[in-house]
Coordinates of C-alpha atoms and ligand atoms in Angstrom, one line a residue:
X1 CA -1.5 -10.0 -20.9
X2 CA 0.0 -8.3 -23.9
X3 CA 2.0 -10.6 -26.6
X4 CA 3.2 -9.7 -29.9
X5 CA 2.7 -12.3 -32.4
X6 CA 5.2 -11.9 -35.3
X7 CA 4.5 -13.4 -38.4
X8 CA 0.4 -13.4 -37.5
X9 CA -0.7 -12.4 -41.2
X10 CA 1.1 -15.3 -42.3
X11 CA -0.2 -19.2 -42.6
X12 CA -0.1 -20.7 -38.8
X13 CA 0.7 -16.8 -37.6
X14 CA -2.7 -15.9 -38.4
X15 CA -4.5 -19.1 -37.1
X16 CA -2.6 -18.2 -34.3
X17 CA -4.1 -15.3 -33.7
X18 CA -7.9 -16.3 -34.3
X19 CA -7.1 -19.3 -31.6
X20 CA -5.8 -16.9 -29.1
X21 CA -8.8 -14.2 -29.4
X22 CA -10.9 -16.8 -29.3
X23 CA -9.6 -18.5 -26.8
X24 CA -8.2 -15.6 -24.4
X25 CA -10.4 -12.8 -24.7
X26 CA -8.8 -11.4 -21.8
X27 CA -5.2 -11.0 -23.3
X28 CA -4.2 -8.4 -26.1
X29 CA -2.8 -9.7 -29.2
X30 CA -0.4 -7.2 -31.1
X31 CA 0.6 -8.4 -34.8
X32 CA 4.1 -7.3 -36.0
X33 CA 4.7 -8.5 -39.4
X34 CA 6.5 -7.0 -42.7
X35 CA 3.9 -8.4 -45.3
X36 CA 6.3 -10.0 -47.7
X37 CA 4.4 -12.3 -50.6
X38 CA 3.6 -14.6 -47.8
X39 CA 1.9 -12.1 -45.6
X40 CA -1.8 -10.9 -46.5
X41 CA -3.7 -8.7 -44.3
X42 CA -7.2 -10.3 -46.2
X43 CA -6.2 -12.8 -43.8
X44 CA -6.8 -10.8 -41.2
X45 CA -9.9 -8.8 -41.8
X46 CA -11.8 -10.2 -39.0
X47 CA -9.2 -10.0 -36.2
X48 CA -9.2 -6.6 -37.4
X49 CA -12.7 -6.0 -36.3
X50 CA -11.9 -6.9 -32.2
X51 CA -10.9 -4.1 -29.8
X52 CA -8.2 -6.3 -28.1
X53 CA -6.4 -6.9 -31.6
X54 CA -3.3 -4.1 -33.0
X55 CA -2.0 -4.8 -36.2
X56 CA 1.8 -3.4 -37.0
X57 CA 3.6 -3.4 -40.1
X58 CA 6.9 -3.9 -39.5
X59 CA 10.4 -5.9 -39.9
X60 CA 11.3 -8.2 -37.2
X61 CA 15.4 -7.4 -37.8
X62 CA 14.0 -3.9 -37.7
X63 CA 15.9 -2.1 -34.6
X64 CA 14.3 0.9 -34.3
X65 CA 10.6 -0.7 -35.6
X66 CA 10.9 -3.0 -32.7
X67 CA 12.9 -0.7 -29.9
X68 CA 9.5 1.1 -31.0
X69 CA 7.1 -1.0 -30.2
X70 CA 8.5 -2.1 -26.7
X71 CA 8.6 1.9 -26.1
X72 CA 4.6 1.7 -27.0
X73 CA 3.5 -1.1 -25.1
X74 CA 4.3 -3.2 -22.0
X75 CA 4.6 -6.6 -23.4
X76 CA 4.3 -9.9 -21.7
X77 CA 4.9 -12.3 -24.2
X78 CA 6.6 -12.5 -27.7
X79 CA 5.6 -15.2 -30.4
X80 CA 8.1 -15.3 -32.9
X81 CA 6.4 -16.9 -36.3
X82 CA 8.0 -14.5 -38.4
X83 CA 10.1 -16.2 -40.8
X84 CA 11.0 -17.1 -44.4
X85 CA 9.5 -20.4 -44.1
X86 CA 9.9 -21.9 -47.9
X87 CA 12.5 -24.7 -48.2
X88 CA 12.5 -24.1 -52.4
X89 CA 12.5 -20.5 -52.3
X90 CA 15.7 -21.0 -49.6
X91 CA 17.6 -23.0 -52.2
X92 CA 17.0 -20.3 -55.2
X93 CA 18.3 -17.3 -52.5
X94 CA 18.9 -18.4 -48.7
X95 CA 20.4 -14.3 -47.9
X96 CA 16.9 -13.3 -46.7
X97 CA 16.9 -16.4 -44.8
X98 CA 19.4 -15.3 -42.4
X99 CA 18.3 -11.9 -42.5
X100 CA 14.8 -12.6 -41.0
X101 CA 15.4 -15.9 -39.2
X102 CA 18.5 -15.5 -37.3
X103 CA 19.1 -11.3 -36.8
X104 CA 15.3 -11.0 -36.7
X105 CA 15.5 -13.3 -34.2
X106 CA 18.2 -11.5 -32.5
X107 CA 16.6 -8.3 -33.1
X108 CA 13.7 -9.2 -31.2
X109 CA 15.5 -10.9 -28.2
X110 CA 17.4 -8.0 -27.8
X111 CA 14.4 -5.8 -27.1
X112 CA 13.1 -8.4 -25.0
X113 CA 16.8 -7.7 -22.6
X114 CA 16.4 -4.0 -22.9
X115 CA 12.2 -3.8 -22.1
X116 CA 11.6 -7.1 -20.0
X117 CA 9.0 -9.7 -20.6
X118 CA 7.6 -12.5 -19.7
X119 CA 8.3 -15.6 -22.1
X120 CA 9.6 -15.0 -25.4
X121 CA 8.8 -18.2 -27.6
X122 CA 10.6 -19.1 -30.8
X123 CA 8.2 -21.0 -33.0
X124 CA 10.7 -23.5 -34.7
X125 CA 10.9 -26.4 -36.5
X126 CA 11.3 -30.4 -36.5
X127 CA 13.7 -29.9 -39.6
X128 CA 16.5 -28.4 -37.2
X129 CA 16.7 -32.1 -37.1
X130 CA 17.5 -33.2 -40.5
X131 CA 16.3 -36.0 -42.0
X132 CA 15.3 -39.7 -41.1
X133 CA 16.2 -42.9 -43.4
X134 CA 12.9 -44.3 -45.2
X135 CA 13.4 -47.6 -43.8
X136 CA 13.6 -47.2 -40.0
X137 CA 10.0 -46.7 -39.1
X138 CA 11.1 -46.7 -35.6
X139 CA 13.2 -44.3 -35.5
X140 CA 11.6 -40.9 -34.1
X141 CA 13.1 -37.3 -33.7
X142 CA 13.1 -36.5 -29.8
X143 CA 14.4 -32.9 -28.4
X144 CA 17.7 -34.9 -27.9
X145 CA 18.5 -35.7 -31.5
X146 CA 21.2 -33.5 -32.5
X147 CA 20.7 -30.8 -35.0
X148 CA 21.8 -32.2 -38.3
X149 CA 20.3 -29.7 -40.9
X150 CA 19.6 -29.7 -45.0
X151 CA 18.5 -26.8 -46.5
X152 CA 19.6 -23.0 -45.5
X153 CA 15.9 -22.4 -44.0
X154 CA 16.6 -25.2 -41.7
X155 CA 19.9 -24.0 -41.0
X156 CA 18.9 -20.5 -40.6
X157 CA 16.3 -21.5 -38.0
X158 CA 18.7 -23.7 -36.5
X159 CA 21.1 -20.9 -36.0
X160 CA 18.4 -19.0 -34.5
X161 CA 17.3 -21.9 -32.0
X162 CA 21.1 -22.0 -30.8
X163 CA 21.1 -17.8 -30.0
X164 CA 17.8 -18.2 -28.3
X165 CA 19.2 -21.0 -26.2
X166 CA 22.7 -19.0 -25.9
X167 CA 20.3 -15.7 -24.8
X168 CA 18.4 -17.9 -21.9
X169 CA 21.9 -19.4 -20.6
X170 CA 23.9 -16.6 -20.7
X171 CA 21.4 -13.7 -20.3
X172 CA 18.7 -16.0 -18.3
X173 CA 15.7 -14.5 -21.5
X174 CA 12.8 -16.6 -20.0
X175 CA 12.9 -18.2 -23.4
X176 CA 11.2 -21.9 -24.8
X177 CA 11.0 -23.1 -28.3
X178 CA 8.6 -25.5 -29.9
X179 CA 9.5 -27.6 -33.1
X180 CA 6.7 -29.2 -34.9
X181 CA 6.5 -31.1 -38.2
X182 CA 4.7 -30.1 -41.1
X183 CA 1.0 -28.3 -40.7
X184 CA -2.0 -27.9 -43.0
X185 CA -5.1 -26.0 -42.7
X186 CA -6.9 -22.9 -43.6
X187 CA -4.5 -19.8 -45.0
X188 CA -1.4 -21.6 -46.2
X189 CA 0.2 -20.3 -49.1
X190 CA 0.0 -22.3 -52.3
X191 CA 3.5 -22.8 -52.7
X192 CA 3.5 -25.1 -50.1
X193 CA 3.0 -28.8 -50.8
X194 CA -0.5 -29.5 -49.7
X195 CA -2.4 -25.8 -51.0
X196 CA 0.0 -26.3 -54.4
X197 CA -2.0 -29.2 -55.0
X198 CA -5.5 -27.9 -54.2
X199 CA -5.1 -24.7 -56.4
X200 CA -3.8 -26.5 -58.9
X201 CA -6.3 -29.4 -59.1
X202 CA -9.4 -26.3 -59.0
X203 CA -8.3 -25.4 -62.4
X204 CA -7.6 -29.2 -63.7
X205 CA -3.7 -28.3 -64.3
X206 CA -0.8 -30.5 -63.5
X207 CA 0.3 -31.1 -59.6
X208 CA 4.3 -31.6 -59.5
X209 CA 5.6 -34.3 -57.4
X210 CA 9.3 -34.1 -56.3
X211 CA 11.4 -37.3 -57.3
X212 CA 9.1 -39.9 -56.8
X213 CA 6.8 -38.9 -53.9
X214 CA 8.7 -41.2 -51.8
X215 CA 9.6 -38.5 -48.7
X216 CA 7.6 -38.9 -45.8
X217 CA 6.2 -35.7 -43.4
X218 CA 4.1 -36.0 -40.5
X219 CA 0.9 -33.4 -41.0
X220 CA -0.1 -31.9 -38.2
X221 CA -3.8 -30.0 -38.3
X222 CA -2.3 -26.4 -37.8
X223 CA -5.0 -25.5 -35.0
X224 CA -3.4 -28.4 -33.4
X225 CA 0.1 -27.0 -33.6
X226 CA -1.3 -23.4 -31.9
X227 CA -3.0 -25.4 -29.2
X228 CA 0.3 -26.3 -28.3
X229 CA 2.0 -23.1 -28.6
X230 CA 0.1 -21.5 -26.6
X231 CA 0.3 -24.4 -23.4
X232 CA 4.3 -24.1 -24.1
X233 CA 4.0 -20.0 -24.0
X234 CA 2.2 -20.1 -20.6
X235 CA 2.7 -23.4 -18.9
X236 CA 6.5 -24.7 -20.5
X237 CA 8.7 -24.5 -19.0
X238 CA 12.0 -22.2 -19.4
X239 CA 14.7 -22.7 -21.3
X240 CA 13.0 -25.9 -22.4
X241 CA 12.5 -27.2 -26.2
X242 CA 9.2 -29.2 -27.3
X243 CA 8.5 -31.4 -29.8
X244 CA 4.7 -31.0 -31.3
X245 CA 3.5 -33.8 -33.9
X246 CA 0.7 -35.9 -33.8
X247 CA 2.2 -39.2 -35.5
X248 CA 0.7 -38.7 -38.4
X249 CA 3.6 -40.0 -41.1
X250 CA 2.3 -40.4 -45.1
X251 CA 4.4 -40.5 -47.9
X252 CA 3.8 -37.4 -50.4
X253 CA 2.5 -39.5 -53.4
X254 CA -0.3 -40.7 -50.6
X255 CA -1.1 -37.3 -49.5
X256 CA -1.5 -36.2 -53.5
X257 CA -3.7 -38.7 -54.5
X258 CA -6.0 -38.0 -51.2
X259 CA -6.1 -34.5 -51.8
X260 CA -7.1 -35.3 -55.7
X261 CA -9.6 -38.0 -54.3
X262 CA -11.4 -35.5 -52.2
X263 CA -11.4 -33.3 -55.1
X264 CA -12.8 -35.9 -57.9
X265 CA -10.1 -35.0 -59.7
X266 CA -7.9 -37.7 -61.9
X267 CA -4.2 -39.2 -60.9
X268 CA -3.0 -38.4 -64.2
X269 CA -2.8 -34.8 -63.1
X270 CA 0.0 -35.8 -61.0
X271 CA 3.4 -34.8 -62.7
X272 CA 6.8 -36.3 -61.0
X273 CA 9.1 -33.5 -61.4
X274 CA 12.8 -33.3 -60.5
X275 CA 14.2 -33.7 -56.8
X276 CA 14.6 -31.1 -54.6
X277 CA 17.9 -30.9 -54.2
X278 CA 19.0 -32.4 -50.7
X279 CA 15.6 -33.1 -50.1
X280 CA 15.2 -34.5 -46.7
X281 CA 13.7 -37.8 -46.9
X282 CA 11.4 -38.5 -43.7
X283 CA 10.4 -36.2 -40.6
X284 CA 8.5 -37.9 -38.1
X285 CA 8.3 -36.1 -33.9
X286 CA 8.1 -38.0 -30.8
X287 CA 5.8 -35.8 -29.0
X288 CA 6.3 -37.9 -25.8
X289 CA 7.4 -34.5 -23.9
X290 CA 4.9 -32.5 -24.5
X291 CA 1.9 -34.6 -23.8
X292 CA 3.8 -36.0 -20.6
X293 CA 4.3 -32.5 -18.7
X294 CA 1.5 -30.3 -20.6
X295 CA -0.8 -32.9 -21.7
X296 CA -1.1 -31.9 -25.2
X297 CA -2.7 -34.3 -27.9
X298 CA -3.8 -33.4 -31.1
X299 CA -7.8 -32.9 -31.9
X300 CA -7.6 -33.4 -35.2
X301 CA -7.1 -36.8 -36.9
X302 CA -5.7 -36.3 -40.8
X303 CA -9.1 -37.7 -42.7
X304 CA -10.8 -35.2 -41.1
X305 CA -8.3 -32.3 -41.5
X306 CA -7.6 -32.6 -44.8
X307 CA -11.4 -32.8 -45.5
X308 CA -11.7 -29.4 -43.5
X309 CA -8.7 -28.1 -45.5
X310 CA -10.2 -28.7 -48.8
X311 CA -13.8 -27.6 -48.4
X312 CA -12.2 -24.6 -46.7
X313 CA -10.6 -23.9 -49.6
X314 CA -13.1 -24.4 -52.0
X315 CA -15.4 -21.7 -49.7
X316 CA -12.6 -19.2 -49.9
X317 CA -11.4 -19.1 -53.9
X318 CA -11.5 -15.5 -53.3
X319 CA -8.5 -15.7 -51.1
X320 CA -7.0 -18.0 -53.3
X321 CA -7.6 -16.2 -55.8
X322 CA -6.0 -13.3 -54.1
X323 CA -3.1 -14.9 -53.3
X324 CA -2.3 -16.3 -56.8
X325 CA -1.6 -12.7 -58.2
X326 CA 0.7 -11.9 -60.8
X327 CA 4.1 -12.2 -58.6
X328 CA 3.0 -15.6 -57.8
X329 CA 2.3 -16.8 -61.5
X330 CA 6.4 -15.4 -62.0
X331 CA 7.2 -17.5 -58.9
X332 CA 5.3 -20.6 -60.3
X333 CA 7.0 -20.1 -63.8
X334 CA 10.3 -19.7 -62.6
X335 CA 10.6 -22.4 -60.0
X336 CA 8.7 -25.2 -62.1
X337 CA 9.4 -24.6 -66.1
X338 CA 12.0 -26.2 -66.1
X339 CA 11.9 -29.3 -63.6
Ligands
NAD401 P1 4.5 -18.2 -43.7 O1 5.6 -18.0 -44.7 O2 3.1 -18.5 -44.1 O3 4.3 -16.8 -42.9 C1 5.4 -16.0 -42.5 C2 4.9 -14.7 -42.0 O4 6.0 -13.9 -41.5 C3 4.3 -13.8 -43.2 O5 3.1 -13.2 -42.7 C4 5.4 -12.8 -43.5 O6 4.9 -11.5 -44.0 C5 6.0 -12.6 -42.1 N1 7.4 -12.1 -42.2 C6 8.4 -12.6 -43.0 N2 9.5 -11.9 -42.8 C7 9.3 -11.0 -41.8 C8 10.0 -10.0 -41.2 N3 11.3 -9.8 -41.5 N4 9.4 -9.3 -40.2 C9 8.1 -9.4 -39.9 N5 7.3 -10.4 -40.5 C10 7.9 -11.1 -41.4 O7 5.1 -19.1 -42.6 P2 4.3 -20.3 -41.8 O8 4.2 -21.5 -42.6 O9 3.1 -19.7 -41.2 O10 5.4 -20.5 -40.6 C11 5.4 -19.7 -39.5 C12 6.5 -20.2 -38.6 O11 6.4 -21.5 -38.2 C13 7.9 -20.1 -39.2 O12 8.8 -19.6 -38.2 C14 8.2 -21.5 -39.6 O13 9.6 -21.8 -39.6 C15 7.5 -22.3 -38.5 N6 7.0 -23.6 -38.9 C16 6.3 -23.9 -40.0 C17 5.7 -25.1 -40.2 C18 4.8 -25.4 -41.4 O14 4.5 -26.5 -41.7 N7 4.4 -24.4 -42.2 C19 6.0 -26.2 -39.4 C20 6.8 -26.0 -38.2 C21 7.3 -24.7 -38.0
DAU402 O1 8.5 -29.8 -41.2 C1 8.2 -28.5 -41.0 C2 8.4 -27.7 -42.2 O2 7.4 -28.1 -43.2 C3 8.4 -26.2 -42.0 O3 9.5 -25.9 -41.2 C4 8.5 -25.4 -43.3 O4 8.3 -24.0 -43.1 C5 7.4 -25.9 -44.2 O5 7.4 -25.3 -45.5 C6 7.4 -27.4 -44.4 O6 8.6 -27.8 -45.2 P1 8.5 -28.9 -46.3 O7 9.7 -28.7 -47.2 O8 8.3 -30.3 -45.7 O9 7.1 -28.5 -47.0 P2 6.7 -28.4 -48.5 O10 5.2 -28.1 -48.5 O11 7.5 -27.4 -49.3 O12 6.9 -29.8 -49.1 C7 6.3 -31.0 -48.5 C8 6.8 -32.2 -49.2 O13 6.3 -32.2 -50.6 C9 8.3 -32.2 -49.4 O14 8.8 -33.6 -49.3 C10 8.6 -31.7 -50.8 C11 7.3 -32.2 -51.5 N1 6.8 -31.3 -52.6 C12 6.7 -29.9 -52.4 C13 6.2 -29.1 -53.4 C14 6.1 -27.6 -53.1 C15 6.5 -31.8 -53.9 O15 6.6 -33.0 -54.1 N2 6.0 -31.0 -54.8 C16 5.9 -29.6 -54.6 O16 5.5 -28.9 -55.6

């Protein structure tokens, strides 16, 4: 099969990628992505090297780019991970977010009408859901639980969740869509809560905590989360939305001092910062569908993931080092100089 992974030189994008080569050998993978900050083709350097791997710069809202594409090669399946994926960055200037996450999203739908496909799977998100209160432990975000959303990343990918719904009812787009809670692993860009905190600690600075680290996510070991993508992409069924989480709930002030542990680094590093503003206070999935009719579980307990995460990390300061270029350091300044 040929698929088009959007996104793929980006954080779970490019893990996706390196699980499907090395898991389907047989299949193609094409890589569409625009390389914004968040993109890096380093990341990429060995998918490069296999003869079953295209890489494409390129927009996803992109008409002609993607009209393109379809004209080049008989697809099969499309992967959308291409998005704006930073809550903070949403809240300084959400225009790109509806730019790339809902007419992207579009974009590529449209193409899959006009050229024909297989599946086309929107890689989504558990915060379509909102937020759950602190106190209720059992309460549990199932694909039932109405969309209810924060921030304008989660309401641009909620928009685009309700067009790829609207495109399978109303077009009948063999479409699905996964929402899974928070991942960590190899290639996530140190903006991002868990990666912040290990670049940071490397070079003994600081590690800013929002409000008071009370907010709960539920980590998922991002190999984990493309296991499940790909079952959803050839075994879901259509039309159909999954919930992928591993309950795996920790308050961020836990997850901090873990990470520092692992590092033999001090707590007085840690630096409580001002709120996010609306900042959702608990996530936590019911995976109950997913492991019922796919039999999906998750490999990877947190201990050991987060382990893997910073040892990986330590291996591969080059990358780090690659990523915190000088646009970064402008990022870093602006968003944190004055919290
Ligand atoms: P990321 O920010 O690390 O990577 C996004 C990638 O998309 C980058 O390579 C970037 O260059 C590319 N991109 C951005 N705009 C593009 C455009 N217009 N056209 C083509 N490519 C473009 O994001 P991530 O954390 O890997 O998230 C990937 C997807 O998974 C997103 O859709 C996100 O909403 C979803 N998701 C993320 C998490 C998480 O914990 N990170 C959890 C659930 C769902
Ligand atoms: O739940 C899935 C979502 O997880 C994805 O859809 C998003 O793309 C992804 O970015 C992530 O969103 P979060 O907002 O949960 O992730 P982030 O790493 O930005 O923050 C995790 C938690 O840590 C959150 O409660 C805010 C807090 N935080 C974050 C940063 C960057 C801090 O306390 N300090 C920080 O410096």
């Amino acid at each position: 099969m040929n698929i088009i992974v959007t996104g793929g030189a980006g954080f779970i994008g490019s893990n996706f990628v390196y699980y499907e080569l090395k898991n389907h050998p047989e299949d193609r993978i094409i890589c569409l992505d625009k390389l914004t900050y968040a993109g890096n083709l380093e990341t990429l350097k060995d998918a490069m090297k296999y003869d079953n791997f295209r890489f494409v710069k390129g927009d996803i809202a992109d008409r002609e780019t993607v009209y393109g594409l379809f004209e080049e090669e008989k697809i099969d399946i499309v992967v959308n991970f291409a998005a704006e994926s930073h809550v903070d960055r949403s809240i300084e200037d959400p225009e790109i977010f509806i730019k790339t996450n809902v007419l992207g999203t579009q974009v590529l739908m449209d193409a899959c009408r006009k050229y024909g496909i297989k599946r086309y799977h929107q890689v989504s998100t558990d915060e379509v859901y909102g937020d759950l209160p602190l106190e209720r432990k059992d309460l549990f975000f199932t694909e039932e639980t109405p969309i209810h959303t924060s921030s304008p990343y989660s309401a641009s990918k909620a928009a685009a969740d309700l067009l790829v719904l609207a495109y399978h009812r109303t077009f009948k787009l063999p479409v699905s869509i996964s929402r899974c809670s928070n991942n960590y692993g190899p290639y996530h860009f140190p903006e991002k809560l868990i990666p912040l905190m290990i670049s940071r600690a490397f070079e003994n600075k600081s590690v800013p905590v929002y409000g008071k680290g009370e907010n709960v996510r539920d980590w998922l070991y991002v190999e984990d989360h493309c296991s499940a993508i790909d079952m959803i992409m050839r075994n879901g069924r259509e039309g159909e939305i999954y919930n992928v989480g591993g309950h795996n709930e920790r308050a961020n002030i836990d997850v901090v001092k873990t990470v520092l542990r692992i590092m033999d680094r001090s707590e007085d590093l840690i630096e409580f910062v001002t709120d996010r503003p609306g900042h959702d206070r608990r996530y936590a999935i019911d995976p109950t569908k997913i492991s019922n009719e796919l039999g999906w579980t998750p490999n990877t307990a947190f201990d050991e993931g987060i382990k893997k995460t910073v040892e990986w990390y330590m291996e591969n300061r080059e990358w780090l080092n690659g990523v915190l270029s000088g646009d970064y350091m402008e990022y870093y300044d602006k968003m944190y100089s004055n919290r």
